[in-house]
Coordinates of C-alpha atoms in Angstrom, one line a residue:
X7 CA -15.0 -87.7 -120.5
X8 CA -13.8 -84.1 -121.3
X9 CA -12.0 -82.4 -118.5
X10 CA -9.6 -79.5 -117.8
X11 CA -7.7 -78.0 -115.0
X12 CA -6.5 -74.4 -114.7
X13 CA -3.9 -73.5 -112.1
X14 CA -3.3 -69.9 -111.3
X15 CA -0.9 -67.8 -109.2
X16 CA -3.7 -65.6 -107.9
X17 CA -7.2 -67.2 -108.2
X18 CA -8.1 -70.7 -106.9
X19 CA -7.3 -73.6 -109.2
X20 CA -10.3 -74.6 -111.3
X21 CA -11.2 -78.1 -112.5
X22 CA -14.1 -79.0 -114.7
X23 CA -15.8 -82.1 -116.0
X24 CA -18.4 -82.2 -118.9
X25 CA -20.0 -85.4 -117.5
X26 CA -20.4 -87.1 -114.1
X27 CA -17.3 -88.9 -112.9
X28 CA -15.9 -90.8 -110.0
X29 CA -12.9 -89.1 -108.4
X30 CA -11.0 -91.2 -106.0
X31 CA -13.9 -93.5 -106.0
X32 CA -16.5 -90.9 -105.0
X33 CA -19.3 -89.6 -107.3
X34 CA -19.0 -86.1 -108.7
X35 CA -21.6 -84.4 -111.0
X36 CA -20.6 -82.6 -114.2
X37 CA -19.6 -79.0 -113.6
X38 CA -16.8 -76.6 -112.7
X39 CA -15.2 -76.7 -109.3
X40 CA -12.3 -75.3 -107.3
X41 CA -9.5 -77.6 -106.2
X42 CA -7.7 -77.3 -102.9
X43 CA -5.3 -79.5 -101.0
X44 CA -4.3 -79.9 -97.4
X45 CA -0.7 -81.2 -97.1
X46 CA 0.3 -83.9 -94.7
X47 CA 3.5 -85.7 -93.9
X48 CA 2.2 -89.1 -95.1
X49 CA -1.2 -88.2 -96.6
X50 CA -2.7 -85.2 -98.3
X51 CA -6.4 -84.2 -98.4
X52 CA -7.7 -83.3 -101.9
X53 CA -10.8 -81.1 -101.8
X54 CA -13.4 -80.4 -104.5
X55 CA -15.2 -77.3 -103.6
X56 CA -18.1 -75.6 -105.4
X57 CA -16.2 -72.3 -105.0
X58 CA -17.1 -68.9 -106.3
X59 CA -14.2 -67.8 -108.5
X60 CA -12.4 -66.8 -105.3
X61 CA -9.0 -65.2 -104.8
X62 CA -6.6 -67.9 -103.7
X63 CA -7.8 -69.7 -100.6
X64 CA -8.6 -66.6 -98.6
X65 CA -12.4 -67.0 -99.1
X66 CA -12.4 -70.8 -98.9
X67 CA -15.4 -72.2 -97.0
X68 CA -15.4 -75.8 -95.8
X69 CA -19.2 -75.7 -96.0
X70 CA -18.9 -75.4 -99.7
X71 CA -16.9 -78.7 -100.0
X72 CA -18.4 -81.2 -102.4
X73 CA -16.1 -84.0 -101.5
X74 CA -12.7 -84.8 -99.8
X75 CA -10.4 -87.7 -100.6
X76 CA -7.2 -88.8 -99.0
X77 CA -4.1 -89.3 -101.2
X78 CA -0.7 -90.6 -100.4
X79 CA 2.0 -88.3 -102.0
X80 CA 5.0 -89.7 -103.9
X81 CA 8.5 -88.2 -104.3
X82 CA 9.6 -87.0 -107.7
X83 CA 13.1 -87.7 -109.0
X84 CA 13.3 -84.3 -110.7
X85 CA 12.1 -81.1 -109.1
X86 CA 9.1 -79.3 -110.6
X87 CA 9.7 -75.5 -110.2
X88 CA 6.1 -74.4 -111.0
X89 CA 2.9 -76.0 -109.6
X90 CA 1.6 -78.2 -112.3
X91 CA -1.8 -79.9 -112.8
X92 CA -2.3 -82.3 -115.6
X93 CA -4.3 -85.4 -116.8
X94 CA -2.4 -88.5 -117.6
X95 CA -3.3 -92.0 -118.9
X96 CA -6.4 -90.6 -120.5
X97 CA -8.8 -93.2 -121.9
X98 CA -12.5 -93.1 -122.8
X99 CA -13.6 -94.1 -119.3
X100 CA -10.6 -93.5 -117.0
X101 CA -7.8 -90.9 -116.4
X102 CA -5.5 -89.8 -113.7
X103 CA -5.4 -86.3 -112.2
X104 CA -1.8 -85.4 -111.3
X105 CA -0.7 -82.5 -109.1
X106 CA 3.1 -81.8 -108.9
X107 CA 5.2 -79.2 -107.2
X108 CA 8.8 -79.3 -106.1
X109 CA 9.6 -83.0 -105.3
X110 CA 6.0 -84.0 -104.5
X111 CA 3.3 -85.5 -106.7
X112 CA -0.3 -86.5 -106.0
X113 CA -2.2 -88.8 -108.3
X114 CA -6.0 -89.1 -108.2
X115 CA -8.0 -91.8 -110.2
X116 CA -10.9 -90.6 -112.3
X117 CA -13.5 -92.7 -114.0
X118 CA -16.8 -92.4 -115.9
X119 CA -19.4 -94.9 -117.0
X120 CA -18.5 -95.0 -120.7
X121 CA -20.2 -98.3 -121.2
X122 CA -23.6 -97.0 -120.1
X123 CA -23.3 -94.1 -122.6
X124 CA -22.4 -96.5 -125.5
X125 CA -25.3 -98.8 -124.6
X126 CA -27.7 -95.9 -124.6
X127 CA -26.3 -94.7 -127.9
X128 CA -26.8 -98.2 -129.4
X129 CA -30.4 -98.4 -128.2
X130 CA -31.2 -95.0 -129.6
X131 CA -29.4 -95.7 -133.0
X132 CA -31.3 -99.0 -133.4
X133 CA -34.6 -96.9 -133.4
X134 CA -33.4 -95.1 -136.6
X135 CA -33.6 -96.2 -140.2
X136 CA -29.8 -96.7 -140.6
X137 CA -29.1 -99.2 -137.9
X138 CA -25.4 -99.7 -136.9
X139 CA -25.6 -103.5 -136.9
X140 CA -21.9 -104.1 -137.5
X141 CA -20.7 -101.6 -134.8
X142 CA -23.2 -102.8 -132.3
X143 CA -22.4 -106.5 -132.8
X144 CA -18.7 -105.7 -132.5
X145 CA -19.2 -103.8 -129.2
X146 CA -21.3 -106.5 -127.8
X147 CA -18.6 -109.1 -128.7
X148 CA -15.7 -107.1 -127.4
X149 CA -17.4 -106.3 -124.1
X150 CA -18.8 -109.7 -123.4
X151 CA -22.5 -108.8 -123.6
X152 CA -25.5 -110.7 -125.0
X153 CA -23.9 -112.9 -127.7
X154 CA -27.3 -114.0 -129.1
X155 CA -28.0 -110.3 -129.8
X156 CA -24.5 -109.8 -131.2
X157 CA -25.1 -112.7 -133.6
X158 CA -28.5 -111.3 -134.6
X159 CA -26.9 -108.0 -135.5
X160 CA -23.9 -109.6 -137.2
X161 CA -26.2 -111.6 -139.3
X162 CA -28.2 -108.5 -140.2
X163 CA -24.9 -106.8 -141.2
X164 CA -24.0 -109.8 -143.3
X165 CA -27.4 -109.6 -145.1
X166 CA -26.8 -105.9 -145.8
X167 CA -23.2 -106.5 -147.1
X168 CA -22.8 -110.3 -148.0
X169 CA -19.5 -109.8 -149.9
X170 CA -17.6 -108.2 -147.0
X171 CA -15.0 -110.5 -145.4
X172 CA -14.8 -108.3 -142.4
X173 CA -18.5 -108.8 -141.6
X174 CA -18.0 -112.6 -142.0
X175 CA -15.1 -112.4 -139.6
X176 CA -17.2 -110.7 -137.0
X177 CA -20.0 -113.2 -137.4
X178 CA -17.6 -116.1 -137.2
X179 CA -16.0 -114.7 -134.0
X180 CA -19.4 -114.3 -132.4
X181 CA -20.3 -117.9 -133.3
X182 CA -17.0 -119.2 -131.9
X183 CA -17.4 -117.3 -128.7
X184 CA -20.9 -118.6 -128.4
X185 CA -19.6 -122.2 -128.6
X186 CA -20.8 -123.0 -132.1
X187 CA -17.6 -124.2 -133.7
X188 CA -19.2 -125.8 -136.6
X189 CA -21.0 -122.6 -137.7
X190 CA -17.9 -120.6 -137.0
X191 CA -15.9 -122.9 -139.3
X192 CA -18.4 -122.6 -142.1
X193 CA -18.4 -118.8 -141.8
X194 CA -14.6 -118.7 -141.8
X195 CA -14.4 -120.8 -145.0
X196 CA -16.9 -118.4 -146.6
X197 CA -14.7 -115.5 -145.4
X198 CA -11.5 -117.1 -146.9
X199 CA -13.3 -117.4 -150.2
X200 CA -14.5 -113.8 -150.2
X201 CA -11.1 -112.5 -149.2
X202 CA -9.5 -114.5 -151.9
X203 CA -11.8 -113.2 -154.5
X204 CA -11.0 -109.5 -153.6
X205 CA -7.3 -110.4 -153.1
X206 CA -7.1 -109.3 -149.5
X207 CA -4.3 -111.3 -147.8
X208 CA -5.0 -109.8 -144.4
X209 CA -8.5 -111.2 -144.2
X210 CA -7.4 -114.5 -145.7
X211 CA -5.0 -114.7 -142.8
X212 CA -7.6 -113.6 -140.2
X213 CA -10.2 -116.1 -141.4
X214 CA -7.6 -118.9 -141.6
X215 CA -6.7 -118.1 -138.0
X216 CA -10.4 -118.2 -137.1
X217 CA -10.8 -121.6 -138.8
X218 CA -7.8 -123.0 -136.9
X219 CA -9.5 -121.8 -133.6
X220 CA -12.6 -123.8 -134.4
X221 CA -10.5 -127.0 -134.6
X222 CA -9.0 -126.7 -131.1

């Protein structure tokens, strides 16, 4: 999710998104918009307007509103002299839009469907010659998706790189999460052996931990 906001003393504040997002729980298509607010004593209205590079709010048209959301303001401990728009807590699929001026702050939640993009990317990459077996299996494991598919890909990654203890660790974790403790233990023992051969104490530790998990 790539985004930016541009406050200005003269023209309307501009906000842009490079992909579709949810803002305050409402869908908004990718694009550049103008941002307005209507202050209230206990609640403000935040407006996303299609705009037209207008001068301030003088040419604002309610008919051009894309969406409106209600936001409860909070009081700032320290005064903000200049109107500030910023993005905070930015992650791959979420962020917070913050508006601050004097002792008042507004925070609007933003989100995008990052998972759908990753899944589409995996599907497309698997059609190519160089398939990202390890990365795909890791993503499936970490996001709780089809573990049988994750194991298939982890096994394929193991076949391509049989001496890699990190691949063994991934496969063992998938096996353990799938409920196959016996297979996970065998993989962990293989991983300990490989890590010992290349003198990698970190993977010895990780595989030893995995082996211990299989005995619980």
